Amino acid sequence: LGAADIVRRWPKEAAALDVADDEPAAWRAAAEAMAVPYDKHRQVHQQSRDFTDHELWDFESSARDDAYPILLHAPYFDIYRRQVIKQADLILAMHWCGDQFTFEEKARAVAYYDPLTVRDSSLSACTQAVLAAETGHLELAHDYAAEAALMDLSDLEHNSRDGLHIASLAGSWIALVAGFGGLRDHDGVLTFRPQLPSAITRLSFAIRWRGATLHINIAPDEVVYTNHSGPAVEIRHCSDTFTLGDEPVRRPTCRVEPITPTPTQPAGRAPIHLRADGS
């Protein structure tokens, strides 16, 4: 829907990109046909229809037999009829379309799906970091963020010789800024909910927003917003909205209290800082 709206707002630019006249209508029809199934009994959205009714994967066996990545050791016929997830697709939807889900729905999804997600894709850790932070599991979020950042530096998947995991490296920025900075832009409103895990004492980053260059400096108890250049912008900090002009604005950080226990991960697939060997 967003892409179709952009075409309507900037028709000349869309034409320059060879967007056909009938394409936006097709995009809208596809978007309106999409749905995320919901399990009312378990009170959790489903990764796919009937997913939560499938038999659980035997993660203990996979760990014992060193059978990760699972897709290299089991046929798709077995994988798709059991509860096992390669990467956090539903969790990603809850990040990018977060205004379509409640905090409680996100918290229950993290609690339900983290124990099923084997992260056989380097794309998963950064997304799990964002939702772990949003639902108050900051230390777990820090471990996921570290995994995304160290994917190649520590050769975590033993395949960095084949090339860098660029999406995971970019994902480490997302984990920090969207995770611990709480950056969102739902409905065109620039929103932050800054909170830091215990091992990070300062997080600073800059973004460009509608012609303005903004610097955000987060300490454990306080965040400072500075507009270095460009027009004044409206910012929502937690539930407080203010206009950021020439003068810096200080606000307390917004720690989220989790409503579910810190989730576990599949056997043999804990993020790097939680592994028993400390690697």
Short mmCIF file of C-alpha atoms in Angstrom, two decimals, residues 19-234:
data_model
loop_
_atom_site.label_atom_id
_atom_site.label_comp_id
_atom_site.label_asym_id
_atom_site.label_seq_id
_atom_site.Cartn_x
_atom_site.Cartn_y
_atom_site.Cartn_z
CA VAL A 19 5.84 1.98 -13.30
CA ALA A 20 2.92 0.84 -15.45
CA ASP A 21 -0.48 2.47 -14.95
CA ASP A 22 -2.06 -0.76 -13.70
CA GLU A 23 0.72 -1.73 -11.29
CA PRO A 24 -0.41 0.28 -8.21
CA ALA A 25 -3.88 -1.28 -8.40
CA ALA A 26 -2.33 -4.74 -8.53
CA TRP A 27 -0.17 -3.89 -5.50
CA ARG A 28 -3.22 -2.72 -3.56
CA ALA A 29 -5.15 -5.87 -4.43
CA ALA A 30 -2.25 -8.04 -3.28
CA ALA A 31 -1.91 -6.09 -0.03
CA GLU A 32 -5.62 -6.28 0.73
CA ALA A 33 -5.57 -10.06 0.18
CA MET A 34 -2.81 -10.58 2.73
CA ALA A 35 -3.59 -11.84 6.22
CA VAL A 36 -1.66 -13.01 9.28
CA PRO A 37 -3.43 -16.03 10.84
CA TYR A 38 -4.10 -15.93 14.58
CA ASP A 39 -4.30 -18.82 17.03
CA LYS A 40 -6.99 -17.75 19.52
CA HIS A 41 -6.29 -20.67 21.85
CA ARG A 42 -2.58 -19.86 22.22
CA GLN A 43 -3.13 -16.12 21.70
CA VAL A 44 -0.33 -15.85 19.17
CA HIS A 45 -0.11 -15.01 15.48
CA GLN A 46 0.89 -17.88 13.25
CA GLN A 47 3.98 -18.06 11.09
CA SER A 48 1.73 -19.69 8.48
CA ARG A 49 -1.78 -21.11 8.54
CA ASP A 50 -2.09 -23.92 11.13
CA PHE A 51 1.61 -23.58 12.02
CA THR A 52 0.99 -23.74 15.78
CA ASP A 53 -0.81 -27.08 15.37
CA HIS A 54 2.22 -28.79 13.79
CA GLU A 55 4.41 -31.23 15.68
CA LEU A 56 7.49 -29.64 17.28
CA TRP A 57 10.86 -30.20 15.66
CA ASP A 58 13.32 -32.39 17.59
CA PHE A 59 15.91 -29.70 18.33
CA GLU A 60 17.78 -31.87 20.82
CA SER A 61 18.43 -34.41 18.07
CA SER A 62 19.63 -31.72 15.67
CA ALA A 63 22.04 -30.37 18.26
CA ARG A 64 23.29 -33.85 19.20
CA ASP A 65 23.88 -34.82 15.57
CA ASP A 66 25.42 -31.44 14.63
CA ALA A 67 22.59 -31.15 12.09
CA TYR A 68 22.49 -27.39 11.62
CA PRO A 69 21.64 -25.76 9.25
CA ILE A 70 18.57 -27.96 9.28
CA LEU A 71 17.80 -27.45 5.59
CA LEU A 72 21.07 -29.20 4.72
CA HIS A 73 20.21 -32.26 6.83
CA ALA A 74 16.46 -32.77 6.41
CA PRO A 75 14.03 -32.79 3.47
CA TYR A 76 11.59 -29.92 3.11
CA PHE A 77 8.76 -32.42 3.49
CA ASP A 78 9.78 -32.86 7.13
CA ILE A 79 10.66 -29.23 7.79
CA TYR A 80 7.41 -27.68 6.56
CA ARG A 81 5.15 -29.95 8.62
CA ARG A 82 6.83 -29.19 11.94
CA GLN A 83 7.27 -26.18 14.16
CA VAL A 84 10.74 -24.97 13.22
CA ILE A 85 11.70 -21.59 11.76
CA LYS A 86 14.77 -20.74 9.72
CA GLN A 87 14.54 -16.97 10.21
CA ALA A 88 12.25 -14.60 12.07
CA ASP A 89 9.76 -13.69 9.33
CA LEU A 90 6.72 -13.01 11.52
CA ILE A 91 8.90 -11.09 13.96
CA LEU A 92 10.15 -8.98 11.03
CA ALA A 93 6.55 -8.10 10.16
CA MET A 94 6.03 -7.02 13.76
CA HIS A 95 9.02 -4.70 13.45
CA TRP A 96 8.24 -3.03 10.12
CA CYS A 97 4.45 -3.02 10.63
CA GLY A 98 4.63 -2.60 14.37
CA ASP A 99 1.67 -0.25 14.54
CA GLN A 100 -0.53 -3.14 13.37
CA PHE A 101 0.22 -5.24 16.47
CA THR A 102 -0.15 -4.57 20.19
CA PHE A 103 2.72 -4.71 22.66
CA GLU A 104 1.16 -7.80 24.22
CA GLU A 105 0.93 -9.53 20.84
CA LYS A 106 4.59 -8.81 20.15
CA ALA A 107 5.65 -10.04 23.59
CA ARG A 108 3.74 -13.30 23.18
CA ALA A 109 5.19 -13.78 19.69
CA VAL A 110 8.76 -13.34 20.93
CA ALA A 111 8.10 -15.79 23.77
CA TYR A 112 6.57 -18.36 21.41
CA TYR A 113 8.83 -18.10 18.36
CA ASP A 114 12.31 -17.54 19.81
CA PRO A 115 12.41 -21.18 21.06
CA LEU A 116 11.53 -22.34 17.52
CA THR A 117 13.89 -20.11 15.49
CA VAL A 118 17.19 -21.76 14.61
CA ARG A 119 18.63 -18.71 12.82
CA ASP A 120 19.97 -20.77 9.92
CA SER A 121 19.91 -17.44 8.10
CA SER A 122 22.21 -14.53 8.95
CA LEU A 123 19.20 -12.24 8.45
CA SER A 124 17.48 -13.38 11.63
CA ALA A 125 19.58 -12.18 14.58
CA CYS A 126 19.20 -8.45 13.91
CA THR A 127 15.42 -8.71 13.64
CA GLN A 128 15.17 -10.78 16.81
CA ALA A 129 17.33 -8.14 18.51
CA VAL A 130 14.86 -5.39 17.62
CA LEU A 131 11.80 -7.19 18.98
CA ALA A 132 13.65 -8.51 22.02
CA ALA A 133 14.56 -4.93 22.90
CA GLU A 134 11.06 -3.62 22.19
CA THR A 135 9.55 -6.21 24.53
CA GLY A 136 12.05 -5.49 27.32
CA HIS A 137 14.58 -8.33 26.95
CA LEU A 138 17.58 -6.03 26.61
CA GLU A 139 20.35 -8.49 27.46
CA LEU A 140 19.04 -11.03 24.96
CA ALA A 141 18.74 -8.23 22.40
CA HIS A 142 22.39 -7.37 23.04
CA ASP A 143 23.42 -10.96 22.34
CA TYR A 144 21.47 -11.03 19.08
CA ALA A 145 22.98 -7.68 18.05
CA ALA A 146 26.47 -8.99 18.78
CA GLU A 147 25.79 -12.06 16.65
CA ALA A 148 24.73 -9.88 13.72
CA ALA A 149 27.84 -7.70 14.06
CA LEU A 150 30.29 -10.58 14.52
CA MET A 151 28.88 -12.86 11.83
CA ASP A 152 32.02 -12.49 9.71
CA LEU A 153 34.56 -11.19 12.21
CA SER A 154 34.11 -14.38 14.23
CA ASP A 155 33.11 -16.51 11.20
CA LEU A 156 30.12 -17.78 13.15
CA GLU A 157 28.69 -19.83 10.29
CA HIS A 158 32.10 -21.02 9.05
CA ASN A 159 31.50 -19.63 5.57
CA SER A 160 32.95 -16.10 5.57
CA ARG A 161 35.53 -17.36 3.06
CA ASP A 162 32.69 -17.29 0.52
CA GLY A 163 32.02 -13.56 1.05
CA LEU A 164 30.72 -11.13 3.63
CA HIS A 165 27.19 -11.31 5.04
CA ILE A 166 26.41 -7.71 4.06
CA ALA A 167 22.77 -7.85 5.16
CA SER A 168 23.83 -9.03 8.62
CA LEU A 169 26.36 -6.21 8.88
CA ALA A 170 23.67 -3.69 7.95
CA GLY A 171 21.39 -5.49 10.37
CA SER A 172 23.76 -4.73 13.25
CA TRP A 173 23.01 -1.02 12.66
CA ILE A 174 19.29 -1.81 12.65
CA ALA A 175 19.67 -3.79 15.88
CA LEU A 176 21.34 -0.83 17.58
CA VAL A 177 19.24 2.03 16.21
CA ALA A 178 15.83 0.35 15.94
CA GLY A 179 16.48 -1.97 18.87
CA PHE A 180 18.15 0.14 21.57
CA GLY A 181 17.25 3.50 20.02
CA GLY A 182 13.68 2.38 19.42
CA LEU A 183 13.54 4.19 16.05
CA ARG A 184 10.22 3.84 14.21
CA ASP A 185 8.45 5.95 11.57
CA HIS A 186 4.92 4.57 11.57
CA ASP A 187 2.43 6.93 9.91
CA GLY A 188 5.26 9.31 9.08
CA VAL A 189 5.95 10.15 12.73
CA LEU A 190 9.60 9.90 13.84
CA THR A 191 9.55 8.00 17.13
CA PHE A 192 12.23 6.86 19.59
CA ARG A 193 12.15 4.72 22.72
CA PRO A 194 15.79 4.66 23.88
CA GLN A 195 16.99 2.03 26.38
CA LEU A 196 20.39 0.40 26.76
CA PRO A 197 21.48 -3.05 27.93
CA SER A 198 23.92 -3.18 30.83
CA ALA A 199 27.03 -3.71 28.66
CA ILE A 200 26.45 -0.61 26.50
CA THR A 201 27.08 2.68 28.30
CA ARG A 202 26.60 5.01 25.34
CA LEU A 203 25.01 4.83 21.91
CA SER A 204 25.23 7.70 19.44
CA PHE A 205 23.99 7.85 15.88
CA ALA A 206 22.84 10.34 13.26
CA ILE A 207 19.98 10.20 10.78
CA ARG A 208 18.61 12.39 8.00
CA TRP A 209 14.90 13.13 8.30
CA ARG A 210 13.02 15.39 5.89
CA GLY A 211 16.01 17.65 5.26
CA ALA A 212 17.23 17.74 8.86
CA THR A 213 20.39 16.11 10.24
CA LEU A 214 19.61 14.73 13.67
CA HIS A 215 22.05 13.38 16.24
CA ILE A 216 20.79 11.11 19.02
CA ASN A 217 23.07 10.48 21.98
CA ILE A 218 21.84 7.84 24.44
CA ALA A 219 23.25 7.24 27.93
CA PRO A 220 21.83 4.75 30.45
CA ASP A 221 19.49 7.32 32.00
CA GLU A 222 19.21 10.16 29.49
CA VAL A 223 18.98 10.82 25.76
CA VAL A 224 19.95 14.08 24.04
CA TYR A 225 18.36 15.01 20.71
CA THR A 226 20.21 17.58 18.59
CA ASN A 227 19.20 19.09 15.26
CA HIS A 228 22.53 19.94 13.60
CA SER A 229 21.08 21.36 10.40
CA GLY A 230 17.84 21.72 8.53
CA PRO A 231 14.28 22.58 9.53
CA ALA A 232 12.71 21.91 12.91
CA VAL A 233 11.15 18.46 13.15
CA GLU A 234 8.49 16.86 15.29
#
